[in-house]
Coordinates of C-alpha atoms in Angstrom, one line a residue:
M1 CA 157.1 184.0 -1.1
S2 CA 154.7 183.7 -4.0
I3 CA 155.4 180.9 -6.5
F4 CA 154.0 183.1 -9.2
A5 CA 156.3 185.6 -10.6
A6 CA 155.1 189.1 -10.6
T7 CA 154.6 190.7 -14.0
P8 CA 154.9 194.3 -14.7
E9 CA 151.7 196.1 -15.4
V10 CA 151.4 197.0 -19.1
A11 CA 148.8 199.5 -20.2
S12 CA 146.5 197.7 -22.6
T13 CA 145.1 199.3 -25.7
P14 CA 141.5 198.2 -26.2
T15 CA 140.9 196.8 -29.7
V16 CA 137.1 197.2 -29.6
P17 CA 135.6 200.5 -28.4
P18 CA 133.5 200.1 -25.3
A19 CA 130.4 201.3 -27.0
A20 CA 130.8 198.7 -29.8
A21 CA 131.5 196.0 -27.3
E22 CA 128.2 196.8 -25.5
Q23 CA 126.3 196.7 -28.8
G24 CA 127.8 193.3 -29.6
K25 CA 126.7 192.0 -26.2
D26 CA 123.2 193.3 -26.9
V27 CA 123.1 191.4 -30.2
V28 CA 124.2 188.2 -28.5
H29 CA 121.6 188.7 -25.7
A30 CA 118.9 189.3 -28.3
L31 CA 119.9 186.2 -30.2
N32 CA 120.0 184.2 -27.0
N33 CA 116.5 185.4 -26.1
A34 CA 115.3 184.6 -29.6
F35 CA 116.6 181.0 -29.3
A36 CA 114.9 180.5 -25.9
K37 CA 111.7 182.0 -27.3
V38 CA 111.6 179.4 -30.0
F39 CA 111.6 176.6 -27.4
E40 CA 109.0 178.4 -25.2
T41 CA 106.7 178.9 -28.2
V42 CA 106.9 175.4 -29.8
A43 CA 107.6 172.9 -27.0
P44 CA 104.0 173.0 -25.5
S45 CA 102.8 171.6 -28.9
V46 CA 105.4 168.8 -29.1
V47 CA 104.4 165.4 -27.8
I48 CA 106.4 162.3 -26.7
I49 CA 105.1 159.1 -28.3
E50 CA 105.7 155.7 -26.7
V51 CA 104.9 152.7 -28.8
S52 CA 104.5 149.1 -27.8
K53 CA 104.7 146.3 -30.3
K54 CA 104.2 142.6 -29.9
G55 CA 107.5 140.7 -29.8
E56 CA 110.2 139.2 -27.8
S57 CA 112.5 141.3 -25.6
E58 CA 116.1 141.5 -26.5
G59 CA 117.4 139.5 -23.5
S60 CA 121.0 138.6 -23.0
A61 CA 123.3 136.0 -24.4
F62 CA 123.1 134.1 -21.1
D63 CA 119.3 134.1 -21.4
D64 CA 119.6 132.6 -24.8
L65 CA 121.9 129.9 -23.5
F66 CA 119.9 128.9 -20.5
F67 CA 116.3 129.6 -21.6
Q68 CA 116.0 128.1 -25.0
G69 CA 113.4 125.5 -26.1
P70 CA 109.6 125.5 -26.3
P71 CA 107.6 127.2 -23.5
D72 CA 106.5 124.9 -20.6
E73 CA 105.2 125.3 -17.1
N74 CA 108.5 124.3 -15.7
N75 CA 110.2 127.2 -17.4
P76 CA 108.1 130.3 -16.4
R77 CA 110.9 132.8 -17.0
Q78 CA 111.0 131.8 -20.7
N79 CA 107.3 132.1 -21.0
Q80 CA 107.5 135.6 -19.6
R81 CA 110.2 136.7 -21.9
N82 CA 108.2 135.6 -25.0
L83 CA 105.3 137.8 -23.9
Q84 CA 107.3 140.9 -23.3
P85 CA 106.5 143.7 -25.8
I86 CA 109.0 145.7 -27.7
Q87 CA 108.9 149.4 -26.8
S88 CA 110.2 152.4 -28.7
E89 CA 109.9 156.1 -28.5
G90 CA 109.4 159.0 -30.9
S91 CA 108.1 162.5 -31.1
G92 CA 105.3 164.4 -32.8
F93 CA 103.6 167.7 -32.9
L94 CA 100.0 168.9 -32.6
V95 CA 98.5 170.4 -35.7
R96 CA 94.9 170.7 -34.6
P97 CA 93.5 171.7 -31.2
D98 CA 91.2 168.6 -31.2
G99 CA 94.2 166.2 -30.9
Y100 CA 95.5 165.5 -34.4
I101 CA 99.3 164.9 -34.3
L102 CA 101.8 164.6 -37.2
T103 CA 104.6 162.1 -36.8
N104 CA 106.7 159.6 -38.8
F105 CA 105.2 156.5 -40.2
H106 CA 108.2 154.4 -38.9
V107 CA 107.5 155.7 -35.3
V108 CA 104.0 154.1 -35.2
E109 CA 104.5 151.3 -37.7
G110 CA 103.2 148.0 -36.4
A111 CA 102.1 149.6 -33.1
D112 CA 99.7 147.7 -30.8
K113 CA 99.5 150.5 -28.3
I114 CA 100.4 154.2 -28.6
D115 CA 100.8 156.4 -25.5
V116 CA 101.2 160.2 -25.9
K117 CA 102.6 162.5 -23.3
L118 CA 102.1 166.2 -23.5
K119 CA 104.5 168.9 -22.2
D120 CA 102.1 169.7 -19.3
G121 CA 102.4 166.1 -18.1
R122 CA 99.0 164.8 -19.3
E123 CA 99.0 161.4 -20.9
F124 CA 96.6 159.9 -23.5
Q125 CA 96.3 156.8 -25.6
A126 CA 96.3 157.5 -29.3
K127 CA 94.9 155.8 -32.4
V128 CA 96.4 155.9 -35.9
V129 CA 94.3 158.0 -38.3
G130 CA 96.3 157.3 -41.4
T131 CA 99.8 156.6 -42.7
D132 CA 101.8 157.1 -45.9
E133 CA 104.8 154.8 -46.0
K134 CA 106.4 156.3 -49.1
T135 CA 106.9 159.7 -47.5
D136 CA 107.2 158.4 -43.9
V137 CA 104.3 160.6 -42.7
A138 CA 101.6 159.5 -40.2
V139 CA 98.7 161.1 -38.4
I140 CA 97.6 159.9 -35.0
K141 CA 94.9 161.3 -32.7
I142 CA 94.3 161.7 -29.0
D143 CA 90.9 162.4 -27.4
A144 CA 91.3 166.0 -26.1
K145 CA 90.3 169.6 -26.8
D146 CA 91.8 173.1 -26.8
L147 CA 95.3 171.8 -27.2
P148 CA 98.2 174.1 -28.2
V149 CA 99.1 173.7 -31.8
V150 CA 102.3 174.6 -33.8
Q151 CA 102.4 177.3 -36.4
L152 CA 103.4 176.0 -39.8
G153 CA 105.9 177.8 -42.0
D154 CA 106.6 177.6 -45.7
S155 CA 109.3 175.0 -46.5
D156 CA 109.6 176.3 -50.1
A157 CA 110.9 179.6 -48.7
V158 CA 113.6 178.0 -46.5
K159 CA 117.1 179.2 -47.4
V160 CA 120.4 177.4 -46.9
G161 CA 122.3 179.0 -44.0
Q162 CA 119.3 180.1 -41.9
F163 CA 118.9 178.9 -38.3
A164 CA 117.1 175.7 -37.6
F165 CA 115.9 174.2 -34.3
A166 CA 114.9 170.6 -33.5
I167 CA 112.7 169.6 -30.6
G168 CA 112.1 166.1 -29.4
A169 CA 112.8 163.4 -26.8
P170 CA 115.9 161.4 -27.8
F171 CA 117.2 158.4 -25.8
K172 CA 114.2 158.4 -23.5
L173 CA 115.1 161.8 -22.1
D174 CA 112.7 164.6 -21.5
Y175 CA 112.3 167.5 -24.0
T176 CA 115.6 168.5 -25.7
F177 CA 116.3 171.4 -27.9
T178 CA 119.1 171.5 -30.5
Y179 CA 120.0 174.2 -33.0
G180 CA 122.1 174.5 -36.2
V181 CA 121.5 175.8 -39.7
I182 CA 119.8 174.5 -42.8
S183 CA 122.8 173.0 -44.6
G184 CA 121.1 171.7 -47.7
K185 CA 117.8 171.4 -49.6
G186 CA 116.3 169.0 -52.1
R187 CA 118.1 165.9 -50.7
S188 CA 116.5 163.0 -52.4
K189 CA 117.0 159.2 -52.8
L190 CA 118.1 158.9 -49.2
L191 CA 115.9 155.9 -48.6
A192 CA 115.8 152.6 -50.4
T193 CA 112.2 152.7 -51.7
N194 CA 112.4 150.3 -54.6
G195 CA 113.7 153.0 -56.9
Y196 CA 111.0 155.4 -56.0
S197 CA 111.9 158.6 -54.0
I198 CA 109.3 161.3 -53.3
S199 CA 110.6 163.4 -50.4
D200 CA 113.2 166.1 -51.1
Y201 CA 114.5 166.4 -47.6
L202 CA 115.8 169.4 -45.8
Q203 CA 119.3 168.8 -44.4
T204 CA 120.5 170.3 -41.1
D205 CA 123.4 170.0 -38.8
A206 CA 121.0 170.4 -35.8
S207 CA 121.4 167.1 -33.9
I208 CA 118.6 164.6 -34.7
N209 CA 118.8 161.4 -32.7
P210 CA 116.5 158.3 -32.1
G211 CA 113.4 159.7 -30.3
N212 CA 113.6 163.0 -32.3
S213 CA 111.9 161.3 -35.2
G214 CA 108.5 162.9 -35.9
G215 CA 109.3 166.1 -34.0
P216 CA 109.4 169.6 -35.5
L217 CA 112.2 171.4 -37.2
C218 CA 111.6 175.1 -36.7
D219 CA 112.8 178.5 -37.9
I220 CA 113.9 181.5 -35.8
D221 CA 110.2 182.6 -35.6
G222 CA 109.1 179.3 -34.1
K223 CA 107.3 178.2 -37.3
V224 CA 107.6 174.5 -38.2
I225 CA 109.4 174.1 -41.5
G226 CA 110.0 170.3 -41.4
M227 CA 109.4 167.0 -39.7
N228 CA 112.6 165.5 -38.3
T229 CA 113.3 161.9 -39.5
L230 CA 116.1 159.6 -38.7
I231 CA 117.6 157.8 -41.7
N232 CA 119.5 154.8 -40.7
G233 CA 123.1 154.7 -41.9
I234 CA 123.3 158.4 -42.7
N235 CA 123.0 160.1 -39.3
R236 CA 126.7 161.1 -38.8
G237 CA 126.4 164.8 -38.0
L238 CA 123.7 165.1 -40.7
G239 CA 120.0 165.5 -39.8
F240 CA 117.1 165.4 -42.3
A241 CA 113.6 166.6 -42.2
I242 CA 110.5 166.1 -44.4
P243 CA 109.5 169.6 -45.8
I244 CA 106.4 170.7 -43.9
N245 CA 104.6 171.7 -47.1
M246 CA 104.6 168.0 -48.1
A247 CA 103.8 166.7 -44.6
K248 CA 100.9 169.2 -44.3
E249 CA 99.4 168.2 -47.6
I250 CA 99.6 164.5 -46.8
G251 CA 98.4 165.1 -43.3
E252 CA 95.3 166.9 -44.5
E253 CA 94.5 164.1 -46.9
L254 CA 94.9 161.5 -44.2
I255 CA 92.7 163.5 -41.7
A256 CA 90.0 163.8 -44.4
G257 CA 90.1 160.0 -44.7
R258 CA 91.3 160.0 -48.3
K259 CA 93.6 157.4 -49.8
I260 CA 97.0 158.8 -50.9
I261 CA 97.3 158.0 -54.6
R262 CA 100.1 159.1 -56.9
P263 CA 100.6 159.0 -60.7
W264 CA 103.1 156.6 -62.1
L265 CA 104.7 155.7 -65.4
G266 CA 106.5 152.6 -64.2
I267 CA 110.1 153.4 -65.3
R268 CA 113.4 153.2 -63.5
I269 CA 115.5 156.2 -64.5
E270 CA 119.0 157.6 -64.1
T271 CA 120.5 161.1 -64.8
L272 CA 122.4 161.0 -68.1
G273 CA 126.1 161.0 -67.2
D274 CA 125.9 159.0 -64.0
D275 CA 127.0 155.9 -65.9
P276 CA 129.9 156.5 -68.3
S277 CA 129.1 153.4 -70.3
I278 CA 125.7 154.8 -71.1
R279 CA 127.1 158.2 -72.0
D280 CA 129.0 156.6 -74.9
F281 CA 125.8 155.3 -76.4
A282 CA 124.1 158.6 -76.1
K283 CA 126.4 160.8 -78.1
G284 CA 124.4 163.6 -79.6
V285 CA 122.4 164.6 -76.5
D286 CA 124.0 166.5 -73.6
K287 CA 121.3 166.5 -70.8
G288 CA 118.4 164.3 -70.0
V289 CA 117.2 161.2 -68.1
V290 CA 117.9 157.7 -69.2
V291 CA 115.1 155.1 -69.1
M292 CA 117.0 152.2 -67.4
R293 CA 114.0 149.8 -67.1
I294 CA 110.3 149.7 -67.8
E295 CA 108.3 147.7 -65.2
A296 CA 106.0 144.8 -66.2
D297 CA 102.4 145.8 -66.6
A298 CA 103.3 149.5 -66.1
P299 CA 101.7 152.4 -68.1
A300 CA 105.0 152.9 -69.9
N301 CA 105.0 149.3 -71.0
K302 CA 102.0 150.0 -73.2
S303 CA 103.7 152.9 -74.9
E304 CA 106.4 153.3 -77.5
L305 CA 109.0 154.1 -74.8
R306 CA 112.1 151.8 -74.8
P307 CA 114.9 151.1 -72.4
G308 CA 117.9 153.3 -73.3
D309 CA 115.7 156.2 -74.4
V310 CA 116.8 159.6 -73.1
I311 CA 113.9 161.8 -71.9
T312 CA 114.7 165.5 -72.3
Q313 CA 111.2 167.1 -71.8
V314 CA 107.9 166.3 -70.0
D315 CA 105.1 168.3 -71.6
S316 CA 107.6 170.7 -73.0
N317 CA 109.2 171.3 -69.6
P318 CA 113.0 170.4 -69.7
V319 CA 114.2 167.7 -67.4
T320 CA 117.9 167.2 -66.7
T321 CA 117.9 164.9 -63.6
D322 CA 115.9 161.9 -62.5
S323 CA 114.5 163.9 -59.5
Q324 CA 113.2 166.6 -61.9
L325 CA 111.4 164.1 -64.1
Q326 CA 109.8 162.4 -61.1
H327 CA 108.5 165.7 -59.7
E328 CA 107.1 166.6 -63.1
I329 CA 105.1 163.3 -63.2
L330 CA 104.0 163.7 -59.6
K331 CA 102.3 167.0 -60.7
K332 CA 100.0 165.0 -63.0
K333 CA 96.7 163.4 -62.4
I334 CA 96.1 159.6 -62.7
G335 CA 94.8 158.8 -66.2
Q336 CA 96.4 162.0 -67.7
K337 CA 98.3 161.8 -71.0
V338 CA 101.9 162.9 -70.7
D339 CA 103.9 163.9 -73.8
L340 CA 107.6 162.9 -73.5
T341 CA 110.3 164.3 -75.7
V342 CA 112.8 161.5 -76.2
W343 CA 116.2 161.1 -77.8
R344 CA 116.8 157.7 -79.4
K345 CA 119.8 156.9 -81.6
G346 CA 120.2 160.4 -83.0
Q347 CA 116.5 161.0 -83.4
T348 CA 114.1 163.2 -81.4
L349 CA 110.7 161.5 -80.8
K350 CA 107.4 162.5 -79.2
I351 CA 106.0 159.7 -77.1
S352 CA 102.7 159.8 -75.2
V353 CA 102.2 157.8 -72.0
T354 CA 99.0 157.8 -69.9
T355 CA 99.8 157.8 -66.2
G356 CA 98.6 155.0 -63.9
E357 CA 98.3 154.7 -60.1
L358 CA 101.5 154.0 -58.2
P359 CA 101.0 150.5 -56.6
N360 CA 101.8 149.9 -53.0
E361 CA 104.4 147.3 -53.9
I362 CA 106.4 147.1 -57.1
A363 CA 107.2 143.4 -56.8
R364 CA 108.9 141.0 -59.1
A365 CA 107.7 137.5 -59.7
S366 CA 109.6 134.9 -57.8
N367 CA 112.3 133.2 -59.9
E368 CA 112.0 129.6 -60.8
P369 CA 115.3 128.0 -61.8
V370 CA 115.9 127.4 -65.4
R371 CA 117.0 123.8 -66.1
P372 CA 118.0 123.8 -69.7
P373 CA 119.0 120.7 -71.7
E374 CA 122.8 120.5 -71.8
N375 CA 123.1 120.1 -75.5
R376 CA 121.3 123.4 -76.2
E377 CA 123.4 125.6 -73.8
Q378 CA 126.1 127.8 -75.3
E379 CA 129.0 129.4 -73.4
M380 CA 129.8 133.0 -74.2
G381 CA 133.2 133.2 -72.5
K382 CA 134.3 136.8 -73.2
F383 CA 131.1 138.3 -71.8
G384 CA 130.4 135.7 -69.0
L385 CA 127.0 134.6 -70.3
Q386 CA 125.4 131.2 -70.7
V387 CA 122.2 131.2 -72.8
Q388 CA 119.8 128.9 -74.5
E389 CA 117.1 129.3 -77.0
L390 CA 113.7 130.4 -75.6
T391 CA 110.8 128.1 -76.4
K392 CA 107.2 128.8 -76.2
E393 CA 106.7 126.2 -73.6
M394 CA 109.5 127.6 -71.4
A395 CA 108.0 131.2 -71.8
Q396 CA 104.7 129.9 -70.6
R397 CA 106.1 127.9 -67.7
L398 CA 108.2 130.8 -66.4
K399 CA 105.5 133.3 -67.1
L400 CA 107.8 135.4 -69.2
G401 CA 106.7 138.5 -71.1
V402 CA 108.1 137.4 -74.5
E403 CA 108.4 134.2 -76.5
K404 CA 111.3 135.0 -78.8
G405 CA 115.0 135.5 -77.9
V406 CA 117.6 133.7 -75.8
I407 CA 117.3 133.1 -72.1
V408 CA 120.2 133.6 -69.7
T409 CA 120.8 130.4 -67.8
D410 CA 124.0 131.4 -65.9
V411 CA 126.2 134.5 -65.4
T412 CA 129.9 134.1 -64.5
D413 CA 131.0 135.9 -61.4
N414 CA 132.9 139.2 -62.0
S415 CA 132.2 139.0 -65.7
L416 CA 131.1 141.9 -67.9
A417 CA 127.6 140.5 -67.8
A418 CA 127.7 140.3 -63.9
Q419 CA 129.0 143.9 -63.7
Q420 CA 126.0 145.1 -65.7
G421 CA 123.5 143.4 -63.5
I422 CA 122.4 140.7 -66.0
E423 CA 120.5 138.0 -64.2
R424 CA 119.5 134.4 -64.8
E425 CA 116.1 134.2 -66.6
D426 CA 116.7 137.5 -68.3
V427 CA 115.6 137.2 -72.0
I428 CA 117.8 138.9 -74.5
T429 CA 115.7 140.2 -77.4
E430 CA 118.1 142.5 -79.2
V431 CA 121.8 143.0 -79.7
D432 CA 122.8 146.5 -80.9
G433 CA 119.3 147.1 -82.1
K434 CA 119.0 143.9 -84.1
P435 CA 116.4 141.2 -83.1
V436 CA 117.7 138.0 -81.6
T437 CA 115.6 134.9 -82.5
D438 CA 117.8 132.0 -81.5
V439 CA 121.2 131.1 -80.1
K440 CA 122.8 131.2 -83.5
T441 CA 121.9 134.8 -84.3
F442 CA 122.8 135.8 -80.7
R443 CA 126.3 134.2 -81.0
E444 CA 126.9 135.8 -84.4
A445 CA 126.0 139.2 -83.0
L446 CA 128.3 138.9 -80.0
N447 CA 131.2 137.5 -82.1
K448 CA 131.0 140.6 -84.2
A449 CA 130.9 142.9 -81.2
D450 CA 134.0 144.6 -79.8
P451 CA 133.9 144.5 -76.0
K452 CA 136.2 147.6 -75.9
K453 CA 133.6 149.6 -77.9
G454 CA 130.7 148.0 -76.2
V455 CA 127.6 146.1 -77.1
L456 CA 124.0 147.1 -76.3
L457 CA 121.6 144.3 -75.1
Y458 CA 117.9 144.7 -74.8
L459 CA 116.4 142.5 -72.0
D460 CA 113.0 141.4 -70.9
R461 CA 112.9 140.6 -67.1
K462 CA 109.7 138.9 -66.2
G463 CA 107.8 141.4 -68.3
S464 CA 110.0 144.4 -67.3
K465 CA 112.1 145.9 -70.1
T466 CA 115.6 147.0 -69.5
F467 CA 119.0 147.1 -71.2
A468 CA 122.7 146.5 -70.5
V469 CA 125.9 147.8 -72.0
L470 CA 128.7 145.2 -72.1
K471 CA 131.9 147.1 -72.3
A472 CA 135.4 146.1 -71.3
T473 CA 136.9 149.1 -69.3
G474 CA 139.8 147.4 -67.5
A475 CA 138.5 148.9 -64.3
E476 CA 136.9 147.4 -61.2
P477 CA 133.1 146.8 -61.4
P478 CA 131.0 149.8 -60.5
T479 CA 129.9 150.1 -56.9
D480 CA 126.7 152.0 -57.4
D481 CA 123.9 149.6 -56.5
R482 CA 121.0 151.5 -58.0

């Protein structure tokens, strides 16, 4: 006897006509073939990059316990560990038949040896042709000819929602192929690059893992629209790619042996509205970009631009976000005059700044502790500041950019000053637009100020110009770390 109960046959009524069902299958088969065709077309031009760097192997906790101490001939295992190189893996793609390969800068950074493996099994040693750290683009070359190359697409024409395909070698596996859609465009400020963000990444839900970095992101026609890059701390179902138009432009410059140079004003900026305390001081202007800080020795430092100014136009082109302003400046040439339309305390001004060359490093001078005489120090309890009068000798010793004002000698933890990022050795030059010449004038200005309404301080930080708004909100300090 069967353990399964017999069920009476019921005549089923088809919900989809057979002809329509067959057409649906045809569409699925066509799509399936199109996906497979992308891999067949692009994969031969994708390479696996293995990098060796000098360093110590990871080892285990037990190794660290039993093989510590300086190397000696009685401890050969320790000597061997110290000589083992660090190895990592990434991907890249051929852009010229004579062996030029585009990949990520972080894939080949600090490499002592670069091995490249092709899809057909051939292996070559590669050399670095050039790199651009700010966009994470690098060009390497192998000694070969007549190699298959990718076909480059147009990343400007990419649409959110279109299919996207990633090819690479994650987790030391052979070639892998993942697909998804373009889920966003213009993703900026994903990397901590000292306040300077150039790439507007493509975002995709196609899986991008370690080893995929430097590989191609393709469209349904097999054209490369981006270079996959892994961004630490963000890769949770989100993949990002450098737009191929940018990668191509930088790659061509590197292959030609030209240095990558970019225009620079030297200002730290923020979209108006991102910080509510600033918004209160900018009543009268709805959209624009706030100048948060002007770097020391930067082009903007030689102009009439001031911290707290709201830039609304660049050469008559409206700008409403910090990314828009930066892209407008990147279009300029080094040494070109740029006319900024600026809102300042209810007035609209025209300020000219001549662009300079973006330095490789935007570094601050190392801090030397201030050791003020006790009898000249003043406590500003309600704001959490300790200050003392700035002398000419102190300004010279600390290599400050100004000689008048009061210098911050201490900042109380969790105070209003600490919440606004005020630091020791900042020099306060103005309070609510009025010059500060000594501790007395500073104290008088603060005593008149209402913390609930807010008080505006202008600061000089080792030659950089910035500002802070001290305002009691009763809320927790902001978590934004920009």
